[in-house]
Amino acid sequence: MGVISVGLQDCRERIDRACRLAGRRPESVGLLAVSKTYPAAAVREAYGAGQRRFGESYLQEALAKQTELIDLELEWHFIGPIQGNKTRPIAGHFAWAHGVDRLKIAQRLAEVRPANLPPLNVCIQVNVSGEVSKHGVAPDEALALARAVACLPRLKLRGFMCIAQATGDPAEQRRQFARLRALLEQAAGLGLDTLSMGMSSDLEAAIMEGATIVRVGTAIFGQRQYDKETTS
Ligand SMILES: *Cc1c(COP(=O)(O)O)cnc(C)c1O
């Protein structure tokens, strides 16, 4: 078995174990394999091991990979911050956008989502840690944004997304993920079903707090080598 297949299997086992601890069904947590910075061949290997949903953060890199992998049936999620001038290719080439944090961007995505595609699935990114370096709407503005986005055509608001602070402290990780869960509970009535939270280093804490999608890169594919030339 290749290293990526092993990484995927290890990751699925971590998810299953966390679900058992949390008293949840393993099927209630989806695994989004974050393939940013890894080559198309890595995605192909993961596909061969049964993985279908992939997350990308850098638009040009993602589009090139999609072209190379056109023969596979994959579900692509855009998980990076969304700039106004990139809404059209994102709306045209992805099934999901996780990083929506402004109404203006959501409106643009709604305007340019191609009519022949199903509605774009959207998560609102919330800055649960309050770090200035982080994207995302402030928690106390998230509900109002969710209500506005839920009204837009061509989009399907699914829930909320966050990136917790990089801390080795599981209790602090859980506190931050709990903020996202509380928002989903407060948004009852909007028909949301998604908490996109948890990465390689904190997926267990996220699952304890109700994550329905974990976004995992390095634990599947290995350490990333960033290359500024190719990842803009
Ligand atoms: C890169 C990235 C991930 C994956 O992070 P790992 O630590 O490699 O698992 C998840 N979510 C977002 C938004 C990312 O940019």
mmCIF file of C-alpha atoms and ligand atoms in Angstrom:
data_model
loop_
_atom_site.group_PDB
_atom_site.id
_atom_site.type_symbol
_atom_site.label_atom_id
_atom_site.label_comp_id
_atom_site.label_asym_id
_atom_site.label_seq_id
_atom_site.Cartn_x
_atom_site.Cartn_y
_atom_site.Cartn_z
ATOM 1 C CA MET A 1 0.000 0.000 0.000
ATOM 2 C CA GLY A 2 1.285 3.505 -0.827
ATOM 3 C CA VAL A 3 1.956 6.099 1.863
ATOM 4 C CA ILE A 4 -1.158 8.064 0.943
ATOM 5 C CA SER A 5 -3.403 5.023 1.266
ATOM 6 C CA VAL A 6 -1.876 4.380 4.672
ATOM 7 C CA GLY A 7 -2.336 8.028 5.650
ATOM 8 C CA LEU A 8 -5.987 7.886 4.624
ATOM 9 C CA GLN A 9 -6.594 4.684 6.521
ATOM 10 C CA ASP A 10 -4.907 6.076 9.654
ATOM 11 C CA CYS A 11 -7.010 9.194 9.362
ATOM 12 C CA ARG A 12 -10.258 7.247 8.997
ATOM 13 C CA GLU A 13 -9.290 5.223 12.065
ATOM 14 C CA ARG A 14 -8.727 8.437 14.039
ATOM 15 C CA ILE A 15 -12.160 9.635 12.963
ATOM 16 C CA ASP A 16 -13.800 6.333 13.942
ATOM 17 C CA ARG A 17 -12.091 6.343 17.325
ATOM 18 C CA ALA A 18 -13.103 9.929 18.033
ATOM 19 C CA CYS A 19 -16.690 9.140 17.011
ATOM 20 C CA ARG A 20 -16.794 6.204 19.419
ATOM 21 C CA LEU A 21 -15.561 8.454 22.231
ATOM 22 C CA ALA A 22 -18.123 11.092 21.315
ATOM 23 C CA GLY A 23 -20.945 8.563 21.015
ATOM 24 C CA ARG A 24 -21.445 9.430 17.359
ATOM 25 C CA ARG A 25 -21.832 7.340 14.220
ATOM 26 C CA PRO A 26 -18.642 7.381 12.083
ATOM 27 C CA GLU A 27 -20.795 8.112 8.981
ATOM 28 C CA SER A 28 -21.790 11.430 10.575
ATOM 29 C CA VAL A 29 -18.290 12.827 9.939
ATOM 30 C CA GLY A 30 -17.156 13.368 6.354
ATOM 31 C CA LEU A 31 -13.475 13.439 5.465
ATOM 32 C CA LEU A 32 -12.333 16.224 3.173
ATOM 33 C CA ALA A 33 -8.809 15.444 1.950
ATOM 34 C CA VAL A 34 -6.931 18.748 1.667
ATOM 35 C CA SER A 35 -4.705 18.335 -1.370
ATOM 36 C CA LYS A 36 -3.341 21.906 -1.668
ATOM 37 C CA THR A 37 0.362 21.936 -2.641
ATOM 38 C CA TYR A 38 0.282 18.196 -3.448
ATOM 39 C CA PRO A 39 0.409 17.046 -7.076
ATOM 40 C CA ALA A 40 -2.458 15.567 -9.053
ATOM 41 C CA ALA A 41 -0.796 12.169 -8.712
ATOM 42 C CA ALA A 42 -1.367 12.337 -4.938
ATOM 43 C CA VAL A 43 -5.077 13.005 -5.486
ATOM 44 C CA ARG A 44 -5.208 10.107 -7.938
ATOM 45 C CA GLU A 45 -3.678 7.784 -5.382
ATOM 46 C CA ALA A 46 -6.160 8.909 -2.728
ATOM 47 C CA TYR A 47 -8.974 8.366 -5.225
ATOM 48 C CA GLY A 48 -7.692 4.842 -5.757
ATOM 49 C CA ALA A 49 -8.029 4.329 -1.999
ATOM 50 C CA GLY A 50 -11.667 5.422 -2.100
ATOM 51 C CA GLN A 51 -11.441 9.167 -1.335
ATOM 52 C CA ARG A 52 -13.766 11.402 -3.396
ATOM 53 C CA ARG A 53 -13.890 14.832 -1.706
ATOM 54 C CA PHE A 54 -10.863 17.120 -1.978
ATOM 55 C CA GLY A 55 -10.146 20.587 -0.602
ATOM 56 C CA GLU A 56 -7.992 23.250 -2.258
ATOM 57 C CA SER A 57 -6.987 26.770 -1.171
ATOM 58 C CA TYR A 58 -5.084 28.168 -4.131
ATOM 59 C CA LEU A 59 -7.220 28.770 -7.191
ATOM 60 C CA GLN A 60 -4.703 28.467 -10.042
ATOM 61 C CA GLU A 61 -3.186 25.346 -8.577
ATOM 62 C CA ALA A 62 -6.636 23.832 -8.052
ATOM 63 C CA LEU A 63 -7.817 24.537 -11.603
ATOM 64 C CA ALA A 64 -4.680 22.972 -13.090
ATOM 65 C CA LYS A 65 -5.180 19.866 -10.949
ATOM 66 C CA GLN A 66 -8.846 19.613 -11.896
ATOM 67 C CA THR A 67 -7.870 19.631 -15.576
ATOM 68 C CA GLU A 68 -5.349 16.850 -15.021
ATOM 69 C CA LEU A 69 -7.915 14.791 -13.124
ATOM 70 C CA ILE A 70 -10.873 15.385 -15.426
ATOM 71 C CA ASP A 71 -11.270 11.615 -15.921
ATOM 72 C CA LEU A 72 -12.121 11.087 -12.219
ATOM 73 C CA GLU A 73 -15.416 11.810 -10.534
ATOM 74 C CA LEU A 74 -14.330 14.098 -7.700
ATOM 75 C CA GLU A 75 -16.081 16.591 -5.440
ATOM 76 C CA TRP A 76 -14.001 19.765 -5.133
ATOM 77 C CA HIS A 77 -14.243 22.117 -2.147
ATOM 78 C CA PHE A 78 -12.669 25.574 -2.158
ATOM 79 C CA ILE A 79 -11.468 26.150 1.415
ATOM 80 C CA GLY A 80 -9.270 29.249 1.031
ATOM 81 C CA PRO A 81 -10.210 32.889 1.493
ATOM 82 C CA ILE A 82 -12.280 34.143 -1.452
ATOM 83 C CA GLN A 83 -11.221 37.323 -3.207
ATOM 84 C CA GLY A 84 -13.796 39.307 -5.142
ATOM 85 C CA ASN A 85 -12.010 38.849 -8.461
ATOM 86 C CA LYS A 86 -11.984 35.040 -8.077
ATOM 87 C CA THR A 87 -15.671 34.420 -7.483
ATOM 88 C CA ARG A 88 -16.423 33.394 -11.082
ATOM 89 C CA PRO A 89 -13.905 30.535 -11.378
ATOM 90 C CA ILE A 90 -14.725 29.402 -7.845
ATOM 91 C CA ALA A 91 -18.468 29.363 -8.569
ATOM 92 C CA GLY A 92 -17.824 27.569 -11.847
ATOM 93 C CA HIS A 93 -15.423 24.859 -10.715
ATOM 94 C CA PHE A 94 -16.287 23.841 -7.166
ATOM 95 C CA ALA A 95 -19.156 22.071 -5.411
ATOM 96 C CA TRP A 96 -18.517 23.833 -2.098
ATOM 97 C CA ALA A 97 -17.012 27.091 -0.823
ATOM 98 C CA HIS A 98 -16.083 27.017 2.884
ATOM 99 C CA GLY A 99 -14.502 30.454 3.277
ATOM 100 C CA VAL A 100 -17.403 32.863 2.796
ATOM 101 C CA ASP A 101 -17.126 35.650 5.361
ATOM 102 C CA ARG A 102 -18.738 38.693 3.675
ATOM 103 C CA LEU A 103 -22.177 39.240 2.165
ATOM 104 C CA LYS A 104 -20.643 40.924 -0.872
ATOM 105 C CA ILE A 105 -18.695 37.771 -1.745
ATOM 106 C CA ALA A 106 -21.762 35.577 -1.266
ATOM 107 C CA GLN A 107 -23.785 37.868 -3.538
ATOM 108 C CA ARG A 108 -21.119 37.669 -6.217
ATOM 109 C CA LEU A 109 -20.974 33.857 -5.977
ATOM 110 C CA ALA A 110 -24.770 33.744 -6.317
ATOM 111 C CA GLU A 111 -24.645 35.971 -9.395
ATOM 112 C CA VAL A 112 -22.025 33.908 -11.209
ATOM 113 C CA ARG A 113 -22.928 30.342 -10.213
ATOM 114 C CA PRO A 114 -23.611 28.699 -13.590
ATOM 115 C CA ALA A 115 -27.278 27.854 -14.140
ATOM 116 C CA ASN A 116 -26.477 24.327 -15.329
ATOM 117 C CA LEU A 117 -24.867 23.405 -12.002
ATOM 118 C CA PRO A 118 -26.679 22.636 -8.741
ATOM 119 C CA PRO A 119 -26.554 25.371 -6.088
ATOM 120 C CA LEU A 120 -23.092 26.041 -4.662
ATOM 121 C CA ASN A 121 -22.820 24.663 -1.131
ATOM 122 C CA VAL A 122 -21.566 27.375 1.198
ATOM 123 C CA CYS A 123 -20.186 27.571 4.713
ATOM 124 C CA ILE A 124 -19.679 30.820 6.554
ATOM 125 C CA GLN A 125 -16.193 31.086 7.998
ATOM 126 C CA VAL A 126 -16.179 32.324 11.577
ATOM 127 C CA ASN A 127 -13.124 33.644 13.406
ATOM 128 C CA VAL A 128 -13.673 31.698 16.626
ATOM 129 C CA SER A 129 -10.224 32.419 18.053
ATOM 130 C CA GLY A 130 -10.321 36.175 17.480
ATOM 131 C CA GLU A 131 -6.755 36.152 16.140
ATOM 132 C CA VAL A 132 -6.178 39.132 13.845
ATOM 133 C CA SER A 133 -4.336 36.911 11.361
ATOM 134 C CA LYS A 134 -7.438 34.793 10.802
ATOM 135 C CA HIS A 135 -10.118 35.284 8.190
ATOM 136 C CA GLY A 136 -13.745 34.889 9.115
ATOM 137 C CA VAL A 137 -16.665 36.912 10.383
ATOM 138 C CA ALA A 138 -16.758 37.744 14.103
ATOM 139 C CA PRO A 139 -18.929 35.258 16.046
ATOM 140 C CA ASP A 140 -21.446 37.944 17.034
ATOM 141 C CA GLU A 141 -21.995 38.893 13.384
ATOM 142 C CA ALA A 142 -22.185 35.338 12.038
ATOM 143 C CA LEU A 143 -25.919 34.763 12.507
ATOM 144 C CA ALA A 144 -26.927 37.928 10.701
ATOM 145 C CA LEU A 145 -24.624 37.006 7.827
ATOM 146 C CA ALA A 146 -26.048 33.466 7.750
ATOM 147 C CA ARG A 147 -29.608 34.786 7.530
ATOM 148 C CA ALA A 148 -28.671 37.053 4.626
ATOM 149 C CA VAL A 149 -26.728 34.357 2.743
ATOM 150 C CA ALA A 150 -29.536 31.829 3.229
ATOM 151 C CA CYS A 151 -31.807 34.078 1.130
ATOM 152 C CA LEU A 152 -29.523 34.180 -1.917
ATOM 153 C CA PRO A 153 -30.402 32.192 -5.048
ATOM 154 C CA ARG A 154 -27.987 29.627 -6.574
ATOM 155 C CA LEU A 155 -26.352 29.084 -3.159
ATOM 156 C CA LYS A 156 -27.175 26.511 -0.520
ATOM 157 C CA LEU A 157 -26.019 27.622 2.873
ATOM 158 C CA ARG A 158 -24.912 24.453 4.703
ATOM 159 C CA GLY A 159 -23.386 25.752 7.912
ATOM 160 C CA PHE A 160 -20.263 27.200 9.466
ATOM 161 C CA MET A 161 -16.519 26.689 9.113
ATOM 162 C CA CYS A 162 -13.604 27.625 11.381
ATOM 163 C CA ILE A 163 -9.883 27.179 11.860
ATOM 164 C CA ALA A 164 -9.040 26.890 15.535
ATOM 165 C CA GLN A 165 -5.973 28.522 17.012
ATOM 166 C CA ALA A 166 -2.848 26.384 16.739
ATOM 167 C CA THR A 167 -2.592 25.287 20.344
ATOM 168 C CA GLY A 168 -1.632 21.899 21.721
ATOM 169 C CA ASP A 169 -4.316 22.254 24.383
ATOM 170 C CA PRO A 170 -7.338 20.064 23.572
ATOM 171 C CA ALA A 171 -9.513 21.908 26.116
ATOM 172 C CA GLU A 172 -8.883 25.214 24.367
ATOM 173 C CA GLN A 173 -9.467 23.608 20.958
ATOM 174 C CA ARG A 174 -12.820 22.322 22.206
ATOM 175 C CA ARG A 175 -13.799 25.733 23.579
ATOM 176 C CA GLN A 176 -13.253 27.262 20.151
ATOM 177 C CA PHE A 177 -15.089 24.499 18.289
ATOM 178 C CA ALA A 178 -17.929 24.763 20.794
ATOM 179 C CA ARG A 179 -18.443 28.371 19.667
ATOM 180 C CA LEU A 180 -19.123 27.155 16.136
ATOM 181 C CA ARG A 181 -21.494 24.473 17.387
ATOM 182 C CA ALA A 182 -23.382 27.085 19.416
ATOM 183 C CA LEU A 183 -23.851 29.142 16.252
ATOM 184 C CA LEU A 184 -25.313 26.164 14.413
ATOM 185 C CA GLU A 185 -27.748 25.644 17.284
ATOM 186 C CA GLN A 186 -28.732 29.318 17.258
ATOM 187 C CA ALA A 187 -29.295 29.145 13.507
ATOM 188 C CA ALA A 188 -31.972 26.448 13.919
ATOM 189 C CA GLY A 189 -34.640 27.250 11.369
ATOM 190 C CA LEU A 190 -32.199 27.901 8.548
ATOM 191 C CA GLY A 191 -31.983 24.164 7.847
ATOM 192 C CA LEU A 192 -28.208 23.925 8.246
ATOM 193 C CA ASP A 193 -26.397 20.611 8.642
ATOM 194 C CA THR A 194 -22.661 21.334 8.492
ATOM 195 C CA LEU A 195 -19.861 22.142 10.912
ATOM 196 C CA SER A 196 -16.643 22.216 8.877
ATOM 197 C CA MET A 197 -13.999 22.087 11.586
ATOM 198 C CA GLY A 198 -10.971 20.060 12.634
ATOM 199 C CA MET A 199 -7.679 19.510 10.800
ATOM 200 C CA SER A 200 -4.724 17.128 11.175
ATOM 201 C CA SER A 201 -3.798 18.394 14.636
ATOM 202 C CA ASP A 202 -7.234 18.875 16.205
ATOM 203 C CA LEU A 203 -9.794 16.668 14.493
ATOM 204 C CA GLU A 204 -10.553 14.714 17.686
ATOM 205 C CA ALA A 205 -11.545 17.872 19.571
ATOM 206 C CA ALA A 206 -13.660 18.980 16.602
ATOM 207 C CA ILE A 207 -15.493 15.658 16.454
ATOM 208 C CA MET A 208 -16.208 15.851 20.190
ATOM 209 C CA GLU A 209 -17.883 19.201 19.493
ATOM 210 C CA GLY A 210 -19.950 18.007 16.564
ATOM 211 C CA ALA A 211 -17.842 18.425 13.402
ATOM 212 C CA THR A 212 -19.580 16.985 10.331
ATOM 213 C CA ILE A 213 -16.657 17.649 7.945
ATOM 214 C CA VAL A 214 -13.017 17.452 8.992
ATOM 215 C CA ARG A 215 -10.480 18.973 6.584
ATOM 216 C CA VAL A 216 -7.258 16.969 6.711
ATOM 217 C CA GLY A 217 -4.081 17.524 4.710
ATOM 218 C CA THR A 218 -0.738 16.657 6.270
ATOM 219 C CA ALA A 219 -2.017 13.635 8.212
ATOM 220 C CA ILE A 220 -2.942 12.068 4.859
ATOM 221 C CA PHE A 221 -0.375 13.379 2.384
ATOM 222 C CA GLY A 222 2.628 14.289 4.573
ATOM 223 C CA GLN A 223 4.292 17.637 5.246
ATOM 224 C CA ARG A 224 3.615 20.374 2.704
ATOM 225 C CA GLN A 225 6.393 22.149 0.814
ATOM 226 C CA TYR A 226 5.171 25.651 0.114
ATOM 227 C CA ASP A 227 6.160 27.198 -3.178
ATOM 228 C CA LYS A 228 5.142 30.822 -3.569
ATOM 229 C CA GLU A 229 5.449 30.622 -7.377
ATOM 230 C CA THR A 230 2.708 28.044 -7.757
ATOM 231 C CA THR A 231 0.353 28.708 -4.889
ATOM 232 C CA SER A 232 -0.935 32.208 -5.522
HETATM 233 C C1 LIG B 1 -4.439 23.606 4.807
HETATM 234 C C2 LIG B 1 -5.799 23.623 5.404
HETATM 235 C C3 LIG B 1 -6.313 22.505 6.094
HETATM 236 C C4 LIG B 1 -5.530 21.237 6.345
HETATM 237 O O1 LIG B 1 -4.551 21.434 7.305
HETATM 238 P P1 LIG B 1 -3.643 20.213 7.848
HETATM 239 O O2 LIG B 1 -3.059 20.748 9.096
HETATM 240 O O3 LIG B 1 -2.647 19.934 6.790
HETATM 241 O O4 LIG B 1 -4.553 19.062 8.066
HETATM 242 C C5 LIG B 1 -7.605 22.590 6.574
HETATM 243 N N1 LIG B 1 -8.354 23.692 6.403
HETATM 244 C C6 LIG B 1 -7.903 24.777 5.749
HETATM 245 C C7 LIG B 1 -8.782 25.960 5.595
HETATM 246 C C8 LIG B 1 -6.610 24.779 5.238
HETATM 247 O O5 LIG B 1 -6.177 25.874 4.599
#
